[in-house]
Tab-separated table of C-alpha atoms in Angstrom:
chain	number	residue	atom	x	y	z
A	140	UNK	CA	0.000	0.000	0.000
A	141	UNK	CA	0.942	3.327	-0.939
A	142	UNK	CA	0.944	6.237	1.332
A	143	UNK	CA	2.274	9.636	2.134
A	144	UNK	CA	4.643	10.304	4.797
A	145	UNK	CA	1.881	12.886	6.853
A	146	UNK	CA	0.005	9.202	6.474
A	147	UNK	CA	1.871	7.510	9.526
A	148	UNK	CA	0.410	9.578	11.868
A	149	UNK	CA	-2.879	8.360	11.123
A	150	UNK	CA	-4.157	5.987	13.955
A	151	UNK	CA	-6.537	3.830	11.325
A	152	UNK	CA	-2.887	2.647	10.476
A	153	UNK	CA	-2.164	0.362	13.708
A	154	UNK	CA	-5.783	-1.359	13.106
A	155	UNK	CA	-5.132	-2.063	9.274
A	156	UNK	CA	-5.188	-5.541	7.839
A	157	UNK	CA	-1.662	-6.459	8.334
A	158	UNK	CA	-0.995	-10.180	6.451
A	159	UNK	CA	1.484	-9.775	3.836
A	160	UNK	CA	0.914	-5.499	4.598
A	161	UNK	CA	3.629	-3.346	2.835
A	162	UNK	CA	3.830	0.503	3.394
A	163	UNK	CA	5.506	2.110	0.349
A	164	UNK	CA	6.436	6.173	1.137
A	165	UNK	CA	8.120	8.465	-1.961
A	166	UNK	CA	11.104	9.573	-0.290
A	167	UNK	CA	10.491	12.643	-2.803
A	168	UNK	CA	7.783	14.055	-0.423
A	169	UNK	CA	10.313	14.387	1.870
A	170	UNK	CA	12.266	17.356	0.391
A	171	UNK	CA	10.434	19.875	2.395
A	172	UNK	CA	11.062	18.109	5.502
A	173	UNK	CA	14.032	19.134	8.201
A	174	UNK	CA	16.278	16.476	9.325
A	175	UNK	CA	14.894	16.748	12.510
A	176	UNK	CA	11.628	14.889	11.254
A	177	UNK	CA	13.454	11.644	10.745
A	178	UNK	CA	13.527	10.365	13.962
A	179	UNK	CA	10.425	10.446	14.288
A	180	UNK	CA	9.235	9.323	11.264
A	181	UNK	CA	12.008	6.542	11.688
A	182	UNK	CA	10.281	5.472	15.267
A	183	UNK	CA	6.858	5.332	14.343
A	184	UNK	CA	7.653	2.969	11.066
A	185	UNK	CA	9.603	0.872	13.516
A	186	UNK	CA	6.455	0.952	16.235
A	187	UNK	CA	4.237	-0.516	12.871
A	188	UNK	CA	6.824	-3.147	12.065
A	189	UNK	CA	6.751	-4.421	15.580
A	190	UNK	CA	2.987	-4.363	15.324
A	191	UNK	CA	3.130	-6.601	11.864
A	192	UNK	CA	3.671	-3.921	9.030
A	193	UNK	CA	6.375	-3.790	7.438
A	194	UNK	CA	8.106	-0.833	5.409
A	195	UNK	CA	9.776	0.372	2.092
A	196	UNK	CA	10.399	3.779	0.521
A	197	UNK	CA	10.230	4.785	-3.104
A	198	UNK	CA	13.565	6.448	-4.058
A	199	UNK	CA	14.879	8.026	-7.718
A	200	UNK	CA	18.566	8.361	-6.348
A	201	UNK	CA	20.182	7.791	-3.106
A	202	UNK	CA	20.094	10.559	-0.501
A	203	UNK	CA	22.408	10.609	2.302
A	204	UNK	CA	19.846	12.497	4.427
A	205	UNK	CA	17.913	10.044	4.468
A	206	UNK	CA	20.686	7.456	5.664
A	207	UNK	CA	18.745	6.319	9.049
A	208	UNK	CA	15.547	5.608	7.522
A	209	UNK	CA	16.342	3.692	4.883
A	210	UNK	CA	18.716	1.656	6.901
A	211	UNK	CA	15.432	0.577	8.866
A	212	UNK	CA	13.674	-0.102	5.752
A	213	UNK	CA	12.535	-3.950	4.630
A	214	UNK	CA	12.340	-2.836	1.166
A	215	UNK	CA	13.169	0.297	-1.369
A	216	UNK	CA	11.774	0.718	-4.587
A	217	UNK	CA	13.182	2.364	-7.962
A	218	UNK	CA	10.781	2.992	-10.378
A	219	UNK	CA	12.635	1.854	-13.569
A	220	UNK	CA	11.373	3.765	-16.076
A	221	UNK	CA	12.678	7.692	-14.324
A	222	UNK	CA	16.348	5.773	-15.014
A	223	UNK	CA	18.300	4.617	-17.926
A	224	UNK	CA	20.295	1.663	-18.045
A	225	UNK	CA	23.936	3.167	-16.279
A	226	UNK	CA	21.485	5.018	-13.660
A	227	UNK	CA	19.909	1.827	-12.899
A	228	UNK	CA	23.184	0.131	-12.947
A	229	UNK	CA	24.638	3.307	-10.506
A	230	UNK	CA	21.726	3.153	-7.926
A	231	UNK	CA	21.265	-0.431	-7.526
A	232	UNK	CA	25.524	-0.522	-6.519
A	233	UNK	CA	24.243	2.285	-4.206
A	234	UNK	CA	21.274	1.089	-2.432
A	235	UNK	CA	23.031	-2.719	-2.174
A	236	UNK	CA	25.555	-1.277	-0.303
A	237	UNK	CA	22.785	-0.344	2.800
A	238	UNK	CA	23.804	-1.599	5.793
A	239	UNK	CA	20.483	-2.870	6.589
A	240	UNK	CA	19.961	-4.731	3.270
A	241	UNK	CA	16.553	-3.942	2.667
A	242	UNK	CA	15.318	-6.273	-0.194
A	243	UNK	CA	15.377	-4.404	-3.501
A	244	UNK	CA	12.420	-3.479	-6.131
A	245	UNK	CA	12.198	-2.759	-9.212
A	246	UNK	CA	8.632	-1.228	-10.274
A	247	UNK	CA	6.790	0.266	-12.959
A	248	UNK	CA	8.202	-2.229	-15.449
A	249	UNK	CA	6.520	-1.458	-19.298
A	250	UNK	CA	8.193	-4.234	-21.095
A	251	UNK	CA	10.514	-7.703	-21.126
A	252	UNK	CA	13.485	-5.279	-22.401
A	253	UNK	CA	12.689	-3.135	-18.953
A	254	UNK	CA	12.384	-6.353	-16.737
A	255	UNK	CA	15.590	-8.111	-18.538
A	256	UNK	CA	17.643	-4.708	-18.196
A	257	UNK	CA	16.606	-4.832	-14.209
A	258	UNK	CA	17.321	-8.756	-13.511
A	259	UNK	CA	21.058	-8.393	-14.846
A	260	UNK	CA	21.263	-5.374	-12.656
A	261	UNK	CA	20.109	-7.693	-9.682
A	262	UNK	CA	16.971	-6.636	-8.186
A	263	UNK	CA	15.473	-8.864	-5.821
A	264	UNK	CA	11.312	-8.109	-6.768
A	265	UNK	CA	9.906	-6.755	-10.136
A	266	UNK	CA	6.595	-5.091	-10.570
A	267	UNK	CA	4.872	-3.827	-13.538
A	268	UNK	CA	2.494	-4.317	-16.821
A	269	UNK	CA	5.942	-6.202	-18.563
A	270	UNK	CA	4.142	-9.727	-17.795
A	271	UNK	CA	1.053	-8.908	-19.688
A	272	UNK	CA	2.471	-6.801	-22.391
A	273	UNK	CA	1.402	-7.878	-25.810
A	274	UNK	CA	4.885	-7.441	-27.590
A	275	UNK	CA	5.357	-11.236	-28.064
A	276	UNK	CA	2.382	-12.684	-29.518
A	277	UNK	CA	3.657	-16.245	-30.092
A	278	UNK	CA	1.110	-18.908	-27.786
A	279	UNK	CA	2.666	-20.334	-24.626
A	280	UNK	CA	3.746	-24.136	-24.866
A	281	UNK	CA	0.929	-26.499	-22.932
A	282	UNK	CA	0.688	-29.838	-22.530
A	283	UNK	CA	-3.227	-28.944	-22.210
A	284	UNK	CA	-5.254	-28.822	-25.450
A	285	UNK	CA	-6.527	-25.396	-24.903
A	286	UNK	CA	-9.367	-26.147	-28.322
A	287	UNK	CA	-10.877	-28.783	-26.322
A	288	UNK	CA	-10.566	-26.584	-23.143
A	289	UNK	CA	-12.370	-23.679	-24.752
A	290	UNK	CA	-14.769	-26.065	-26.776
A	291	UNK	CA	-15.960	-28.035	-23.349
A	292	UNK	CA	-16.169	-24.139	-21.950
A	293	UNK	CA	-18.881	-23.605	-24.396
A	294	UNK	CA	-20.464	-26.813	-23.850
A	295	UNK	CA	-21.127	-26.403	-20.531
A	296	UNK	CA	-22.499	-22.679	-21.064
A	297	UNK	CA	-24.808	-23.728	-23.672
A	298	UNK	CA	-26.297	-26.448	-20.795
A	299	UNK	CA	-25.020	-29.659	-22.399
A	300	UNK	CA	-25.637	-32.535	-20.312
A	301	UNK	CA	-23.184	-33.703	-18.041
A	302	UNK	CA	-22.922	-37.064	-19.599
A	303	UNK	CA	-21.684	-35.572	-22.810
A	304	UNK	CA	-19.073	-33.700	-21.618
A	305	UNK	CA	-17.908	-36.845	-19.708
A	306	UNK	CA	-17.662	-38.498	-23.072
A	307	UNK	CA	-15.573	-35.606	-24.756
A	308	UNK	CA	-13.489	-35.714	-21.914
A	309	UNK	CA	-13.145	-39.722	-22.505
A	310	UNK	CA	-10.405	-39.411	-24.747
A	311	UNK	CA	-8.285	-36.349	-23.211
A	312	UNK	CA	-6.142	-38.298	-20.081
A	313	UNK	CA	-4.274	-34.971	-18.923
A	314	UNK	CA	-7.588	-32.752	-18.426
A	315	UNK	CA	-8.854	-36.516	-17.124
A	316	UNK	CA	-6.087	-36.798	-14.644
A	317	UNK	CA	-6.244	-32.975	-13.581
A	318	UNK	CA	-9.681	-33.156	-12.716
A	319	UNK	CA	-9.919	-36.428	-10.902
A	320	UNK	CA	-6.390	-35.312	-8.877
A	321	UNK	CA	-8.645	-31.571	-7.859
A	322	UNK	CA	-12.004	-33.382	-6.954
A	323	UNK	CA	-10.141	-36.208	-4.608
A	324	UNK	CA	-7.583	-32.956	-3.281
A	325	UNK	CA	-8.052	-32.236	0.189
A	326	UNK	CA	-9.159	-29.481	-0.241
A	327	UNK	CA	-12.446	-30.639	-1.816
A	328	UNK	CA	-12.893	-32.887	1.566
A	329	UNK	CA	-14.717	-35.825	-0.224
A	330	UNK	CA	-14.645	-38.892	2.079
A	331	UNK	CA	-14.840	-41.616	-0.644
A	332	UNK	CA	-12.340	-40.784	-3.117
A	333	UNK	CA	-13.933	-40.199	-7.055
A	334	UNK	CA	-12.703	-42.180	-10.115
A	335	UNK	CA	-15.737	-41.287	-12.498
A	336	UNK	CA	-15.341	-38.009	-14.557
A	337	UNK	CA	-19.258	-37.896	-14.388
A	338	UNK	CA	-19.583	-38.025	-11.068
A	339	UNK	CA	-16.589	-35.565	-10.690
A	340	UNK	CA	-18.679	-33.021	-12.418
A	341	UNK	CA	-21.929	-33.717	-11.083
A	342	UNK	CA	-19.795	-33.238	-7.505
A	343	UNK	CA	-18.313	-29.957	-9.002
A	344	UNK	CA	-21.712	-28.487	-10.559
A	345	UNK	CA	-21.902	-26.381	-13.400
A	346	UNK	CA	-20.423	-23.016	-12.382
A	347	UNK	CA	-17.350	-25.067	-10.595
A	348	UNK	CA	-16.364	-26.943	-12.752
A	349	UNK	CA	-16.299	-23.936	-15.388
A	350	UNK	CA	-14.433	-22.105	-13.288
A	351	UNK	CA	-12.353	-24.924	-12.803
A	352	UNK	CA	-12.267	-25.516	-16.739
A	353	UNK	CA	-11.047	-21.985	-17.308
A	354	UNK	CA	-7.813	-21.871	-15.068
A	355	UNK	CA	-6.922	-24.666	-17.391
A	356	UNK	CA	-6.146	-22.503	-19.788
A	357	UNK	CA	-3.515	-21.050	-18.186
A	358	UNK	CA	-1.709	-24.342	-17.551
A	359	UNK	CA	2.021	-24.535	-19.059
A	360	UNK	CA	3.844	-26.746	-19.889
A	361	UNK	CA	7.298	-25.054	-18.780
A	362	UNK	CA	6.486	-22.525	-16.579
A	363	UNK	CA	9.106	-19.602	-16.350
A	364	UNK	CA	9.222	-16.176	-14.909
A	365	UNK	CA	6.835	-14.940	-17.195
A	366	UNK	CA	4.340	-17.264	-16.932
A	367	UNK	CA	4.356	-17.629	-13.526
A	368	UNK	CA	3.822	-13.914	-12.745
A	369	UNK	CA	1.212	-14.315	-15.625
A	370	UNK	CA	-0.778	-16.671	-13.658
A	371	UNK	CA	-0.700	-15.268	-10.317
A	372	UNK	CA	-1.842	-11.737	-11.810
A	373	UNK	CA	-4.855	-13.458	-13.568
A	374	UNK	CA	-5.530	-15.638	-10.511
A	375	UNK	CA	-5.557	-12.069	-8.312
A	376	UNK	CA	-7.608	-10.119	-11.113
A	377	UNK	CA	-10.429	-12.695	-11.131
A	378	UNK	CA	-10.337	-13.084	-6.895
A	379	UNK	CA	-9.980	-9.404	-6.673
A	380	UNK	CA	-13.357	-8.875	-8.986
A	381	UNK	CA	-14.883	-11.614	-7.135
A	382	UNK	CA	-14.783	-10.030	-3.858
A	383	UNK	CA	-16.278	-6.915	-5.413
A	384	UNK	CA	-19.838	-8.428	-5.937
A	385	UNK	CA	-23.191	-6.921	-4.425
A	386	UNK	CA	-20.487	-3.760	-3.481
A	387	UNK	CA	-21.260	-0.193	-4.439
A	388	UNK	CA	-22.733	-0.519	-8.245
A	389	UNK	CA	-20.741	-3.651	-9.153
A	390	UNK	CA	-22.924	-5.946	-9.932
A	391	UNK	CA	-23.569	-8.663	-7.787
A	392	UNK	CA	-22.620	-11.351	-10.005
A	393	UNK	CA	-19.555	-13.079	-8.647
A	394	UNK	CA	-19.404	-16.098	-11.089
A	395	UNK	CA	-19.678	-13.313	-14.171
A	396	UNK	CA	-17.216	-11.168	-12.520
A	397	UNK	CA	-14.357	-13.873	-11.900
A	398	UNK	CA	-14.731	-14.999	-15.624
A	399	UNK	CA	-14.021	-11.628	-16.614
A	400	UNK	CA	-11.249	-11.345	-14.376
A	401	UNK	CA	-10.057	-14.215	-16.379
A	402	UNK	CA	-9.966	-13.528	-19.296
A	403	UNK	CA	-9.395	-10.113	-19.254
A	404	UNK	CA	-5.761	-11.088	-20.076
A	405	UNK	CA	-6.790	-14.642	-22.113
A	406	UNK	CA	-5.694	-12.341	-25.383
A	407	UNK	CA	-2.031	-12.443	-23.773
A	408	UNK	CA	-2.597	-15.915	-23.297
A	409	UNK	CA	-3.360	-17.247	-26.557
A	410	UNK	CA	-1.069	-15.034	-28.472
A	411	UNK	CA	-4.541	-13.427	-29.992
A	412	UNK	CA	-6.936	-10.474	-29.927
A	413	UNK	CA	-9.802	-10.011	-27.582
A	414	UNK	CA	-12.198	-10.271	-30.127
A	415	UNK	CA	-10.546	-13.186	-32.138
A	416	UNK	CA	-10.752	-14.867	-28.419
A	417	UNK	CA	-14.217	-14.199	-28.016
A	418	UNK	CA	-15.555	-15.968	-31.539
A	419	UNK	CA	-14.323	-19.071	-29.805
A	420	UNK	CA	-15.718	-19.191	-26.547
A	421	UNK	CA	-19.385	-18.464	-25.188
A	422	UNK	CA	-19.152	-16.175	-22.654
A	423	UNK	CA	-22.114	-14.138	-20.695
A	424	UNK	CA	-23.000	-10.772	-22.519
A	425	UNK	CA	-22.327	-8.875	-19.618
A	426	UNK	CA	-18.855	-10.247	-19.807
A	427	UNK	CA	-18.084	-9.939	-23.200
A	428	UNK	CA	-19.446	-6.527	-23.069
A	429	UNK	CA	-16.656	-5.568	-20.192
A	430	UNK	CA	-13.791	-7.298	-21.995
A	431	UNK	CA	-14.463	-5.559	-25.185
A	432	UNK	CA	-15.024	-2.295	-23.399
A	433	UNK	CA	-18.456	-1.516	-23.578
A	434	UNK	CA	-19.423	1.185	-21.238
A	435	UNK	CA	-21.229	-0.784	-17.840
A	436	UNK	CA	-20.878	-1.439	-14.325
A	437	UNK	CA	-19.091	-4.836	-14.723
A	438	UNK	CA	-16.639	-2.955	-17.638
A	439	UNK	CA	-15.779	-0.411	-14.086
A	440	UNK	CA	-15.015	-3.096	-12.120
A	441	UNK	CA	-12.372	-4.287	-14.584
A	442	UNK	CA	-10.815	-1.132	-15.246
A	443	UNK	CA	-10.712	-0.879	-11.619
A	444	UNK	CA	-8.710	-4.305	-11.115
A	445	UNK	CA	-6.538	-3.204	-13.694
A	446	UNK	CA	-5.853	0.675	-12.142
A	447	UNK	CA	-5.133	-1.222	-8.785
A	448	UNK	CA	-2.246	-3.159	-10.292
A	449	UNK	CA	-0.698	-0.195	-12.443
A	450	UNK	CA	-2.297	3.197	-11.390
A	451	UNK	CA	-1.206	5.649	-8.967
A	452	UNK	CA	-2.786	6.040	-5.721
A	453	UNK	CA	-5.059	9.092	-7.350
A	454	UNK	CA	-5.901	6.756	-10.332
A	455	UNK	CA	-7.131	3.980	-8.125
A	456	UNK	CA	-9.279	6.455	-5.982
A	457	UNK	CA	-10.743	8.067	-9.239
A	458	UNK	CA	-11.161	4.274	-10.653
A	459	UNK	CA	-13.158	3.191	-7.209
A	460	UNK	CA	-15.307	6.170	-6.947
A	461	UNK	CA	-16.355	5.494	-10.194
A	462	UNK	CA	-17.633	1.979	-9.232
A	463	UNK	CA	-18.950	3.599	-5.793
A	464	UNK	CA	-16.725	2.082	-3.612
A	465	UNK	CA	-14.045	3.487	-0.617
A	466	UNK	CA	-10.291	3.117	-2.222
A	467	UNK	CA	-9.440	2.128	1.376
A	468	UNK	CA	-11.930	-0.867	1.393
A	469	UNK	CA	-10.514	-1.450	-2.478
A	470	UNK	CA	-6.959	-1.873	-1.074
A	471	UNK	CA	-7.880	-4.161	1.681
A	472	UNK	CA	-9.511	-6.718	-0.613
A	473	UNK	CA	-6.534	-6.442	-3.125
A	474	UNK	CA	-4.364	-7.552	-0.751
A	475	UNK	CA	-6.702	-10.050	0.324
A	476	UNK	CA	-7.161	-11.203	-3.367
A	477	UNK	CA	-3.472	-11.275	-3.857
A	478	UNK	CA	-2.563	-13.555	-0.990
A	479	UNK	CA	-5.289	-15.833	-2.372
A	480	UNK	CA	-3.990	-15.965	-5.788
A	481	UNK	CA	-0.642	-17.190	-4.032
A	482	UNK	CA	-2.189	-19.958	-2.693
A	483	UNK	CA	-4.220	-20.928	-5.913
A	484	UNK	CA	-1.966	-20.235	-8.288
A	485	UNK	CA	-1.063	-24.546	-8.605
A	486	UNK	CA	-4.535	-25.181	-8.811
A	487	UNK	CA	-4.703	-26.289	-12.538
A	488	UNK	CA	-1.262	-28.126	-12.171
């Protein structure tokens, strides 16, 4: 979470969801600050750590001044784009060479080339649009048959029977083996384990086992960096639009909203274009509407996933006012969303 510096001295701070909580401060609102501040900003960052919040700043160059604090920091971001390749190169020898050894970040990312330039330099997190960017259109490598993925999708949406998507699924053993391994997980908590695909799905139901169906598509068959941040983004999106339902003038359709969530980046995916996506898979109209950016409630709620990952604290307020919600509450169940995706994110596998 973003915040200013005048921020820490609010007290809604102590009582804030604190799993996984990072505070991120610009060191740049600093400049009209004495020295004499420090301390005290120092002390009450260290009274939030101690209470489960931890802390980074955001810095464009290293400033002796602010020496103490940053010593005491977990992280410290550099947003990548303010810096060419030699300034990048010059601050990251800097900032590595803080006693403390606060973990480094690289943010703001636009493309591979930006992400590639900031792993040789050795940051230690990367954050950014680079994972979704549409430069490289070639399809990732699957050992899932994404046409009978998206054709069973459309199956199920158009009400086919159960029994005849058991016997499409007859001759496909991975998508076999991946659902029979989920239904019989322990997470499921069946007490007699399942070895029929129909009764897998008649366990599942219909809006299950799409959902279910759909992270399928995201399956790889190598999974590197990219992919991996891929997934856990889309995972997050869809969670994150989830949670949203019933609040402020997002619809209350969960189901609809995760599906968008999904494929909101399913052009990325399959090395295609939205609409080219969309002639192959039946989706609801609501959700095709939002993903081809038809003005509407559900279209908000995606721009306002996608703000949350990118924008600037401003952008994100502006983004959840428009969908009538508090950009406080908005943050809370991102972080929320994101710590789920963590622990989803080898669902499909």
């Amino acid at each position: 979470m973003r915040i200013s510096p005048d921020a820490l001295t609010n007290p809604l701070l102590d009582a804030f969801f604190k799993t996984n909580m990072v505070i991120l401060l610009d060191s740049r609102g600093l400049h009209d600050l004495h020295g004499t501040n420090l301390p005290a900003v120092r002390e009450k960052l260290l009274r939030l750590r101690d209470n489960g919040i931890r802390h980074g700043w955001t810095v464009d160059k290293v400033r002796p001044d602010l020496a103490d604090v940053l010593v005491a920091a977990d992280f410290i971001e550099v947003e990548a784009p303010a810096a060419d390749v030699t300034q990048m190169k010059m601050i990251y020898r800097e900032l590595r060479s803080i006693k403390g050894q606060p973990k480094l970040i690289a943010s703001r990312l636009q493309t591979a080339a930006d992400f590639n330039q900031c792993f040789q330099c050795g940051f230690d997190y990367f954050a950014g649009p680079f994972a979704a960017n549409r430069e490289d259109w070639r399809p990732a490598k699957s050992e899932i048959n994404r046409s009978l993925v998206v054709e069973v999708l459309n199956m199920v949406r158009a009400g086919a029977k159960f029994s005849a998507v058991s016997e499409r699924l007859r001759t496909e053993p991975i998508v076999t083996f991946k659902l029979l391994r989920y239904i019989n997980s322990p997470g499921i908590g069946l007490q007699q384990k399942i070895t029929d695909v129909s009764q897998a799905l008649v366990i599942l139901g219909t809006e299950a086992f799409h959902r279910w169906m759909t992270l399928l598509l995201f399956d790889f068959k190598k999974s590197g960096f990219r992919e991996s941040v891929l997934k856990e983004q889309v995972l997050a999106r869809a969670r994150f639009m989830e949670m949203l339902a019933g609040q402020g003038r997002v619809p209350a359709a969960a189901d609809h909203l995760f599906i968008a969530g999904l494929f909101s980046l399913m052009d990325v995916m399959m090395g295609q274009s939205i609409a080219d996506v969309l002639k192959q898979v039946s989706l609801p109209a609501p959700v095709a509407d939002a993903l081809q950016g038809k003005p509407g409630a559900m279209r908000d709620a995606l721009m306002l996933s996608i703000t949350v990952e990118t924008g600037t604290p401003d952008a994100m307020a502006a983004a959840a006012a428009q969908c009538g919600l508090d950009a406080r509450v908005v943050t809370k169940i991102s972080i929320e969303a994101l710590a789920w995706a963590q622990q989803m994110s080898g669902l499909a596998e």
